[in-house]
XYZ file of C-alpha atoms in Angstrom:
575
model
C 25.808 25.373 56.703
C 27.771 26.891 54.027
C 27.021 26.241 50.318
C 28.936 24.845 47.430
C 29.707 25.930 43.522
C 31.093 24.774 40.620
C 33.031 27.899 39.494
C 32.105 28.357 35.543
C 35.493 30.200 35.140
C 33.231 32.625 33.428
C 29.910 34.741 34.796
C 28.576 33.553 38.237
C 28.672 30.391 40.054
C 26.573 27.049 39.497
C 25.348 25.456 42.974
C 26.379 22.125 43.625
C 24.351 19.309 44.110
C 21.071 20.105 41.925
C 19.147 17.084 40.141
C 19.555 18.548 37.018
C 21.310 21.054 34.990
C 21.312 22.393 31.373
C 23.566 21.435 28.112
C 23.688 22.814 24.277
C 23.990 20.566 21.708
C 24.164 21.119 17.468
C 20.701 20.831 15.751
C 20.809 18.427 12.809
C 24.171 16.597 11.694
C 25.584 14.478 14.498
C 24.042 16.406 17.307
C 26.822 16.873 18.976
C 27.337 18.095 22.557
C 28.887 21.431 22.978
C 28.273 22.498 26.588
C 27.337 20.576 29.421
C 27.833 21.909 32.711
C 29.039 19.791 35.794
C 25.438 19.263 37.392
C 24.087 17.304 33.937
C 27.871 15.263 34.078
C 27.449 14.962 37.812
C 23.786 13.320 36.466
C 25.349 10.767 34.078
C 27.745 9.513 36.903
C 30.173 10.801 35.551
C 33.648 12.986 37.213
C 34.617 14.674 34.388
C 33.074 16.827 30.994
C 35.958 14.346 28.927
C 34.374 11.106 31.143
C 30.994 12.301 30.149
C 31.787 13.094 26.330
C 33.044 9.127 26.984
C 30.195 7.582 28.358
C 27.650 9.436 25.466
C 29.753 9.387 22.712
C 29.624 13.131 22.471
C 26.454 13.561 20.722
C 22.469 13.684 22.389
C 21.408 10.249 20.783
C 24.028 8.854 23.304
C 22.566 10.790 25.997
C 19.002 8.944 25.810
C 18.080 5.411 26.656
C 17.782 3.201 23.195
C 14.368 1.956 23.494
C 13.128 5.876 24.334
C 15.312 7.934 21.193
C 12.861 7.314 18.237
C 10.279 8.074 20.145
C 11.783 11.715 21.666
C 13.159 12.755 18.290
C 10.328 12.905 16.877
C 8.310 14.383 19.132
C 11.851 17.310 19.722
C 11.411 17.652 15.844
C 7.419 18.064 15.885
C 7.707 20.602 18.785
C 9.990 23.012 17.514
C 11.102 22.576 14.042
C 7.569 22.149 12.154
C 5.450 23.287 14.967
C 4.473 27.187 15.884
C 6.382 27.461 18.869
C 10.315 26.497 18.789
C 10.397 24.566 22.589
C 9.920 21.361 23.290
C 8.982 19.143 26.384
C 9.601 15.151 26.581
C 10.400 12.760 28.838
C 13.012 9.829 28.552
C 15.500 7.878 30.413
C 19.017 7.786 30.991
C 21.436 4.998 32.014
C 24.536 6.649 34.287
C 28.059 5.296 33.989
C 27.484 3.079 36.753
C 24.298 1.592 34.886
C 21.766 2.724 36.708
C 18.429 4.174 35.530
C 17.408 7.432 35.973
C 13.846 9.307 34.689
C 14.553 12.454 32.826
C 12.071 15.928 32.164
C 13.768 17.642 29.401
C 12.863 21.421 28.089
C 14.725 22.421 25.467
C 14.805 25.335 23.021
C 16.069 25.873 19.346
C 17.927 28.629 19.021
C 19.820 30.001 15.680
C 22.894 31.890 16.097
C 23.981 34.421 13.897
C 26.615 32.412 11.586
C 23.733 29.959 10.709
C 23.892 27.318 12.800
C 21.425 26.120 15.215
C 21.567 24.721 18.596
C 19.420 23.662 21.529
C 19.864 25.010 24.735
C 18.262 22.391 27.244
C 17.085 22.045 30.890
C 17.083 18.437 32.385
C 15.924 17.230 35.716
C 16.099 14.152 37.445
C 12.469 12.994 38.727
C 11.280 10.004 40.168
C 9.757 7.381 38.320
C 6.028 7.704 39.360
C 6.148 11.351 38.260
C 7.841 10.388 35.206
C 4.861 7.520 34.387
C 2.301 10.376 35.588
C 0.257 11.351 32.780
C -2.029 14.071 33.907
C -1.050 17.762 33.808
C 0.011 18.887 37.121
C 0.704 22.508 36.160
C -0.145 25.137 33.596
C 3.240 25.131 32.243
C 2.928 21.596 31.649
C -0.257 21.516 29.983
C 0.849 24.167 27.715
C 3.771 21.478 26.631
C 2.228 18.646 26.827
C -0.783 19.859 24.229
C 2.307 20.361 21.929
C 2.527 16.521 21.379
C -0.500 15.990 19.235
C 2.223 15.875 16.616
C 3.039 12.307 17.891
C 0.942 9.375 18.252
C 0.910 9.106 21.861
C 1.796 4.932 22.410
C 4.559 4.845 19.506
C 6.027 8.171 19.902
C 6.000 8.499 15.699
C 4.564 11.019 13.711
C 0.755 11.074 13.173
C -0.814 11.099 9.867
C -1.719 15.013 9.830
C 1.725 15.576 10.737
C 3.108 13.265 8.476
C 1.949 15.149 5.716
C 3.028 18.258 6.913
C 6.577 17.198 7.136
C 6.862 15.460 3.812
C 5.240 17.799 1.944
C 7.564 20.525 2.762
C 10.625 17.421 2.150
C 9.582 16.831 -1.169
C 9.316 20.453 -1.901
C 13.219 20.743 -0.820
C 15.492 21.948 -3.717
C 17.710 18.998 -2.533
C 15.407 16.058 -2.499
C 14.737 17.288 -5.977
C 16.870 14.534 -7.862
C 16.259 11.585 -5.433
C 13.384 8.901 -5.459
C 10.287 9.497 -3.586
C 9.407 6.295 -1.959
C 5.770 5.939 0.564
C 5.225 2.323 2.326
C 2.489 1.392 4.014
C 2.742 -1.628 6.401
C 0.236 -3.452 7.805
C -0.583 -6.072 9.829
C -2.537 -8.781 8.511
C -5.730 -9.826 11.183
C -4.243 -7.770 14.093
C -7.827 -7.350 15.427
C -7.679 -10.926 15.989
C -3.712 -10.501 17.615
C -5.689 -8.967 20.285
C -8.372 -11.055 20.733
C -6.179 -14.104 21.458
C -3.122 -11.694 23.214
C -5.074 -9.224 24.933
C -4.879 -5.259 23.974
C -1.897 -4.926 26.557
C 0.623 -7.354 24.174
C -1.024 -5.567 21.377
C 0.106 -2.313 22.151
C 3.335 -3.789 22.844
C 3.653 -5.567 19.377
C 2.676 -2.176 17.707
C 5.727 -0.336 19.478
C 7.898 -2.909 18.697
C 6.762 -2.410 14.792
C 7.187 0.957 14.938
C 10.718 0.500 16.775
C 11.684 -2.236 13.707
C 10.366 -0.148 11.024
C 12.325 3.208 12.476
C 15.322 1.174 13.180
C 15.774 -0.611 9.250
C 14.658 2.630 7.811
C 17.122 4.867 9.441
C 16.473 8.099 8.290
C 13.682 7.944 6.836
C 10.203 9.536 7.981
C 8.047 7.306 10.073
C 4.466 7.730 10.957
C 1.721 5.506 12.464
C -1.399 6.722 10.668
C -4.112 4.027 13.246
C -4.624 0.673 14.641
C -1.744 -1.220 12.832
C -1.100 0.937 9.286
C 2.237 2.450 10.166
C 3.840 4.397 6.513
C 7.444 5.408 5.918
C 8.570 7.975 3.484
C 12.034 7.813 2.316
C 14.778 8.895 -0.179
C 16.676 5.487 -1.006
C 17.318 3.940 -4.441
C 14.386 1.367 -4.770
C 16.168 -1.434 -4.685
C 17.626 -0.628 -1.097
C 13.666 0.394 -0.110
C 12.793 -3.063 -1.392
C 15.646 -4.476 0.868
C 14.474 -2.348 3.579
C 10.589 -3.780 3.298
C 11.717 -7.872 3.154
C 13.955 -6.618 6.538
C 11.341 -5.573 8.349
C 9.407 -8.900 7.486
C 12.269 -11.204 8.353
C 12.878 -8.928 11.883
C 9.039 -9.506 12.347
C 8.971 -13.344 11.642
C 12.340 -13.864 13.384
C 12.032 -12.128 16.638
C 12.791 -13.839 19.800
C 9.415 -13.425 21.619
C 7.176 -16.168 20.211
C 4.106 -13.948 20.927
C 5.056 -10.900 18.648
C 5.824 -13.351 15.838
C 3.827 -11.884 12.812
C 3.849 -11.993 9.026
C 2.927 -8.267 7.775
C 2.241 -7.211 4.565
C 3.726 -3.755 2.530
C 2.256 -1.552 -0.439
C 5.049 0.869 -1.954
C 4.681 3.689 -4.429
C 7.462 5.101 -5.789
C 6.236 8.967 -6.789
C 7.314 10.160 -10.526
C 6.119 13.857 -9.681
C 7.286 15.538 -6.925
C 3.886 17.874 -7.218
C 1.454 14.904 -6.327
C 0.079 15.023 -3.343
C 1.472 13.041 -0.170
C -2.164 11.884 0.988
C -2.687 10.510 -2.785
C 0.907 8.824 -2.552
C -0.247 7.544 0.305
C -3.460 5.918 -1.007
C -1.272 4.186 -3.349
C 0.585 1.895 -1.268
C -2.320 1.488 0.683
C -4.148 0.096 -2.167
C -0.911 -1.977 -3.089
C -0.841 -2.962 0.105
C -4.736 -3.614 0.745
C -4.343 -5.895 -2.729
C -2.257 -8.758 -1.105
C -4.092 -9.017 1.852
C -5.273 -12.737 0.846
C -2.106 -13.611 -0.758
C 0.032 -15.959 1.188
C 2.620 -16.195 -1.261
C 3.990 -12.431 -0.939
C 4.335 -10.022 1.534
C 4.510 -6.747 -0.533
C 3.509 -5.429 -3.440
C 5.161 -2.082 -5.529
C 1.766 0.101 -7.120
C 1.987 0.097 -10.678
C 0.032 -0.134 -13.764
C -1.843 -3.373 -12.829
C -2.967 -1.735 -9.773
C -3.989 1.049 -11.570
C -6.017 -0.785 -14.079
C -7.666 -2.636 -11.131
C -8.931 0.681 -9.593
C -10.065 2.023 -12.899
C -11.734 -1.436 -13.104
C -13.531 -1.237 -9.777
C -14.665 2.193 -10.139
C -16.235 1.169 -13.863
C -18.016 -1.522 -12.162
C -19.066 0.481 -9.424
C -20.177 3.720 -11.611
C -21.848 1.611 -13.903
C -23.803 -1.513 -12.094
C -27.050 0.629 -11.768
C -27.464 1.948 -15.554
C -25.487 -2.355 -16.753
C -28.941 -3.750 -14.596
C -31.470 -1.116 -15.987
C -30.595 -1.507 -19.965
C -29.952 -5.052 -19.433
C -26.201 -4.940 -20.244
C -26.697 -7.998 -17.203
C -27.590 -11.152 -18.969
C -28.034 -14.956 -17.426
C -26.395 -17.173 -19.116
C -27.259 -21.292 -18.776
C -25.333 -24.526 -17.984
C -27.031 -28.171 -18.208
C -26.498 -30.176 -15.253
C -26.071 -33.925 -16.677
C -27.654 -37.043 -14.104
C -24.365 -39.194 -14.640
C -26.682 -42.515 -14.923
C -28.616 -41.563 -17.628
C -26.820 -38.451 -19.095
C -30.020 -36.933 -19.268
C -30.179 -32.972 -17.857
C -31.578 -32.891 -14.741
C -31.050 -29.098 -14.557
C -29.074 -25.758 -15.180
C -26.998 -23.273 -13.439
C -27.772 -19.706 -14.007
C -24.401 -17.499 -14.406
C -24.273 -13.909 -14.453
C -22.476 -12.375 -17.657
C -21.960 -8.670 -17.802
C -22.080 -7.717 -21.561
C -21.175 -4.061 -21.981
C -21.924 -2.394 -25.688
C -18.367 -0.728 -25.564
C -15.999 -3.505 -23.542
C -17.913 -6.674 -24.522
C -18.016 -9.082 -22.394
C -16.638 -8.496 -19.119
C -16.303 -11.883 -16.870
C -17.331 -12.469 -13.871
C -14.144 -12.133 -12.914
C -13.895 -8.311 -13.574
C -16.949 -7.257 -11.692
C -17.967 -10.207 -9.335
C -15.279 -9.592 -6.809
C -15.534 -5.795 -6.823
C -19.339 -5.992 -6.125
C -18.931 -8.058 -2.871
C -15.847 -5.629 -1.880
C -18.847 -2.569 -1.890
C -21.231 -4.394 -0.804
C -23.200 -4.215 -3.997
C -23.315 -7.698 -5.010
C -27.146 -7.812 -3.951
C -28.157 -5.802 -6.726
C -26.854 -8.596 -9.104
C -28.286 -11.079 -7.456
C -31.885 -9.995 -6.853
C -31.665 -9.563 -11.034
C -30.741 -12.948 -11.833
C -33.433 -14.414 -9.192
C -35.704 -12.524 -11.418
C -34.310 -13.245 -14.588
C -34.619 -17.035 -13.440
C -38.437 -16.687 -12.944
C -39.106 -14.961 -15.961
C -37.525 -17.521 -18.546
C -38.774 -20.629 -16.493
C -42.059 -18.576 -16.992
C -41.072 -18.229 -20.398
C -40.423 -22.041 -21.010
C -43.264 -23.279 -19.015
C -45.705 -21.101 -21.370
C -43.623 -22.664 -24.580
C -44.239 -25.964 -23.790
C -40.929 -26.407 -23.123
C -39.124 -29.510 -21.009
C -38.863 -28.085 -17.188
C -35.656 -28.834 -14.819
C -34.916 -27.250 -11.776
C -32.769 -23.921 -12.131
C -29.762 -22.675 -9.656
C -29.187 -19.534 -8.514
C -25.999 -18.459 -6.780
C -26.470 -16.810 -3.379
C -23.819 -14.864 -2.125
C -22.715 -14.733 1.740
C -23.805 -10.940 1.483
C -26.781 -11.072 0.621
C -28.341 -12.668 4.016
C -26.742 -9.501 5.345
C -28.138 -6.867 3.267
C -31.545 -8.419 1.962
C -34.194 -10.510 2.822
C -33.334 -13.735 1.096
C -36.331 -15.841 1.823
C -38.661 -13.382 0.712
C -36.915 -12.253 -2.213
C -36.834 -15.990 -3.493
C -40.609 -16.294 -2.476
C -41.730 -12.981 -4.100
C -40.661 -13.636 -6.932
C -41.755 -17.567 -7.455
C -44.967 -16.055 -6.739
C -44.940 -13.477 -9.245
C -43.966 -15.951 -12.022
C -45.995 -18.799 -10.743
C -42.505 -21.408 -10.027
C -43.096 -23.741 -7.908
C -40.496 -23.926 -5.278
C -38.769 -27.225 -6.165
C -37.827 -25.542 -9.017
C -35.572 -23.079 -7.689
C -32.044 -24.076 -6.194
C -29.720 -22.072 -4.340
C -26.179 -22.588 -4.279
C -24.135 -20.494 -1.536
C -20.589 -21.016 -1.319
C -18.988 -23.194 1.321
C -17.176 -20.178 2.640
C -20.549 -18.484 3.769
C -21.194 -21.608 6.101
C -18.264 -20.673 8.218
C -20.649 -17.545 9.773
C -20.689 -17.422 13.439
C -23.202 -15.893 14.017
C -25.946 -18.285 13.331
C -28.056 -15.745 10.875
C -26.729 -17.941 7.656
C -27.725 -21.033 9.098
C -30.996 -19.878 10.330
C -32.182 -18.417 6.835
C -31.088 -21.492 5.235
C -33.106 -23.401 7.398
C -35.671 -21.299 7.008
C -35.545 -21.388 3.259
C -35.184 -25.116 2.993
C -38.435 -25.688 4.937
C -40.060 -23.747 2.384
C -39.516 -25.887 -0.111
C -35.961 -24.827 -2.223
C -33.131 -27.070 -2.051
C -29.918 -26.052 -0.924
C -26.494 -26.781 -2.086
C -23.140 -26.038 -1.243
C -21.028 -24.892 -3.917
C -17.019 -24.860 -4.697
C -16.399 -27.176 -1.851
C -12.836 -28.016 -2.410
C -12.114 -24.140 -3.662
C -10.372 -23.178 -0.140
C -10.090 -24.458 3.278
C -13.125 -26.967 2.748
C -13.955 -28.873 6.657
C -16.108 -31.994 6.385
C -17.663 -30.631 9.876
C -19.584 -28.363 7.400
C -21.190 -31.484 5.861
C -22.410 -32.333 9.304
C -23.425 -29.100 11.088
C -25.815 -27.680 8.175
C -28.803 -29.452 6.233
C -28.611 -29.391 2.763
C -29.377 -31.605 -0.271
C -26.360 -30.970 -3.002
C -22.370 -31.177 -2.709
C -20.826 -29.632 -5.405
C -17.538 -30.316 -5.511
C -15.455 -27.602 -7.196
C -13.707 -28.130 -10.720
C -10.018 -28.230 -8.942
C -10.787 -31.687 -8.264
C -10.967 -33.255 -12.064
C -8.171 -30.512 -12.304
C -5.895 -31.672 -10.089
C -6.816 -35.075 -10.897
C -5.295 -35.014 -14.195
C -2.016 -34.986 -12.731
C -2.180 -36.510 -9.188
C -3.659 -39.966 -8.638
C -4.414 -38.981 -5.031
C -7.077 -36.807 -6.183
C -9.411 -39.769 -7.335
C -9.101 -41.318 -3.951
C -9.849 -38.148 -1.985
C -13.027 -37.812 -4.374
C -13.797 -41.266 -4.238
C -14.114 -40.561 -0.465
C -16.030 -37.091 -0.296
C -18.525 -38.423 -2.690
C -19.585 -41.673 -1.031
C -19.723 -39.469 2.541
C -22.242 -37.347 0.820
C -24.296 -40.084 -0.616
C -24.177 -41.447 3.067
C -25.127 -38.421 4.246
C -28.438 -38.024 1.947
C -26.695 -35.339 -0.213
C -26.467 -35.554 -3.725
C -22.811 -35.473 -4.879
C -22.388 -32.714 -8.123
C -19.138 -32.104 -10.026
C -17.946 -28.956 -11.287
C -15.457 -28.838 -14.427
C -16.235 -32.058 -16.212
C -13.947 -31.632 -19.756
C -13.142 -34.800 -21.125
C -15.137 -38.231 -21.379
C -12.384 -39.853 -19.047
C -13.762 -37.422 -16.615
C -17.531 -38.600 -17.090
C -16.478 -42.149 -16.681
C -14.823 -41.532 -13.663
C -17.824 -40.125 -12.217
C -19.723 -42.815 -13.203
C -17.406 -45.299 -11.433
C -16.933 -43.681 -8.380
C -20.807 -42.839 -8.200
C -21.101 -39.475 -8.606
C -24.976 -38.755 -8.982
C -24.562 -35.130 -11.540
C -21.930 -33.288 -13.213
C -21.144 -30.228 -15.020
C -18.829 -28.901 -17.544
C -18.014 -28.105 -20.512
C -18.108 -31.643 -21.772
C -21.720 -31.247 -21.799
C -22.054 -27.139 -23.143
C -20.760 -24.100 -22.127
C -22.532 -21.203 -20.183
C -24.848 -19.254 -22.587
C -28.149 -17.714 -23.058
C -31.230 -19.953 -23.029
C -32.332 -19.997 -26.450
C -28.788 -20.820 -27.322
C -28.332 -23.454 -24.780
C -31.840 -24.882 -26.196
C -30.791 -25.332 -30.025
C -27.443 -26.689 -29.250
C -28.828 -29.467 -26.566
C -31.178 -30.273 -29.564
C -28.459 -30.160 -32.227
C -26.562 -32.648 -29.952
C -29.855 -34.852 -29.178
C -29.598 -34.525 -25.366
C -32.978 -35.184 -23.449
C -34.073 -33.976 -20.206
C -35.267 -35.380 -17.187
C -39.499 -35.755 -16.900
């Protein structure tokens, strides 16, 4: 059988009908194709080189299926420009002139000519779909080229963190980038684990690919990487205003996608690098911290790392570094606020509240350190100190013959995970001879959403031992009346947001009346925080609220000062 060849009109001939061939295109810029042998032209269903060039737009990007382009561009760059090797191996799909889909293996080599220009010399082969999708290494050569793909993320084809650091560090030191704004953006999908649980890991992987594609499309020309899970990072040199516009565009595209199962809200943190000598890792951390700072915010979708966040990080570091010293040197103080029986106006209890009085920085408000201690799982150190101090103060009052009323202490949800709350209470009550009915345990309502059963079991055990259980901050977040039915408790403490809202919205008083009535019917004592005026007090009397607390009766203060103030006001204590 006679073999047929293409006459190259140069040196030698090329056999016809091969399922592949080679071509050459410019490295960088528009990636213009400068040569494609006839078998490549035929592979794309074209009759001539001009026909082929028109189909693909004259460049390599036009040869690749649009859905595969963003993947292989990162892989080619990773394998040839920044890696030790100068050859690449990638797989992608092409669409012929007739609309047929073909699966391609691509072996390329980066070559540098004497005139300073660089080109990719590429050999492509048409493979069947099964071979294309095969992820195992069938030969030593394939294993060798596949091993060079460590620079890219296997799922999305984006750069991985290590390669991103390496590439961006080189870009930052390039002379042409010195006058450009260097920006880092950290993207995150809040509650992505929950998404996987609801939709499955396959759908989750599809979402991540879609997310990576969207970021790459919007930040065209930027360097995009997937660091881990649902965390993506972008480096770009666009103006600041344009970076923010791109972030908002990513947010819109992900939220307005046609696939209802992939509609997600994303969060982003932005860091504008001022000092080009700074480490890439540190810049990425700043962007991540900015993103993390708004995870619980529902009103904003991006945050720029600035002095506020920097000061917040310094505050966090101060709290973590000095909490042990503060406890050891009694910088941590326990203040007390009176709780009033509404019907009689008498003091029926105190709430123990923690304060930090630093010798250099003065009084640190609770919001300064409580959230940080909870974030770093150190809140139990303070709560243990408060319980001990409360028991000591109770013993002192008893020994001095002062009037005695129960004292409530706040126990964090995390305390149940880190320490034995029941033993903590019982040990100090025993040491300082405090009756258990004189210590009330306040637990924020959000803690009762625990689905492990741990808190419910421990709360039941504590209550059976004789301590009263209070649901604290009811109404401050996503309150649920089912909490009142699912747990045994003694006091329902309405958050101060109710009375503040009632001053502006009459409907709030109707709602409060309903909650207070419900608590009474369930056998729980309703207590309302935030009482600041006589009008507040009169309203609570009218609706049958049993207890009240707020500045109208007294601010939190050290025990001795509180007693003096209560005596001055002529207050009385319950027997």
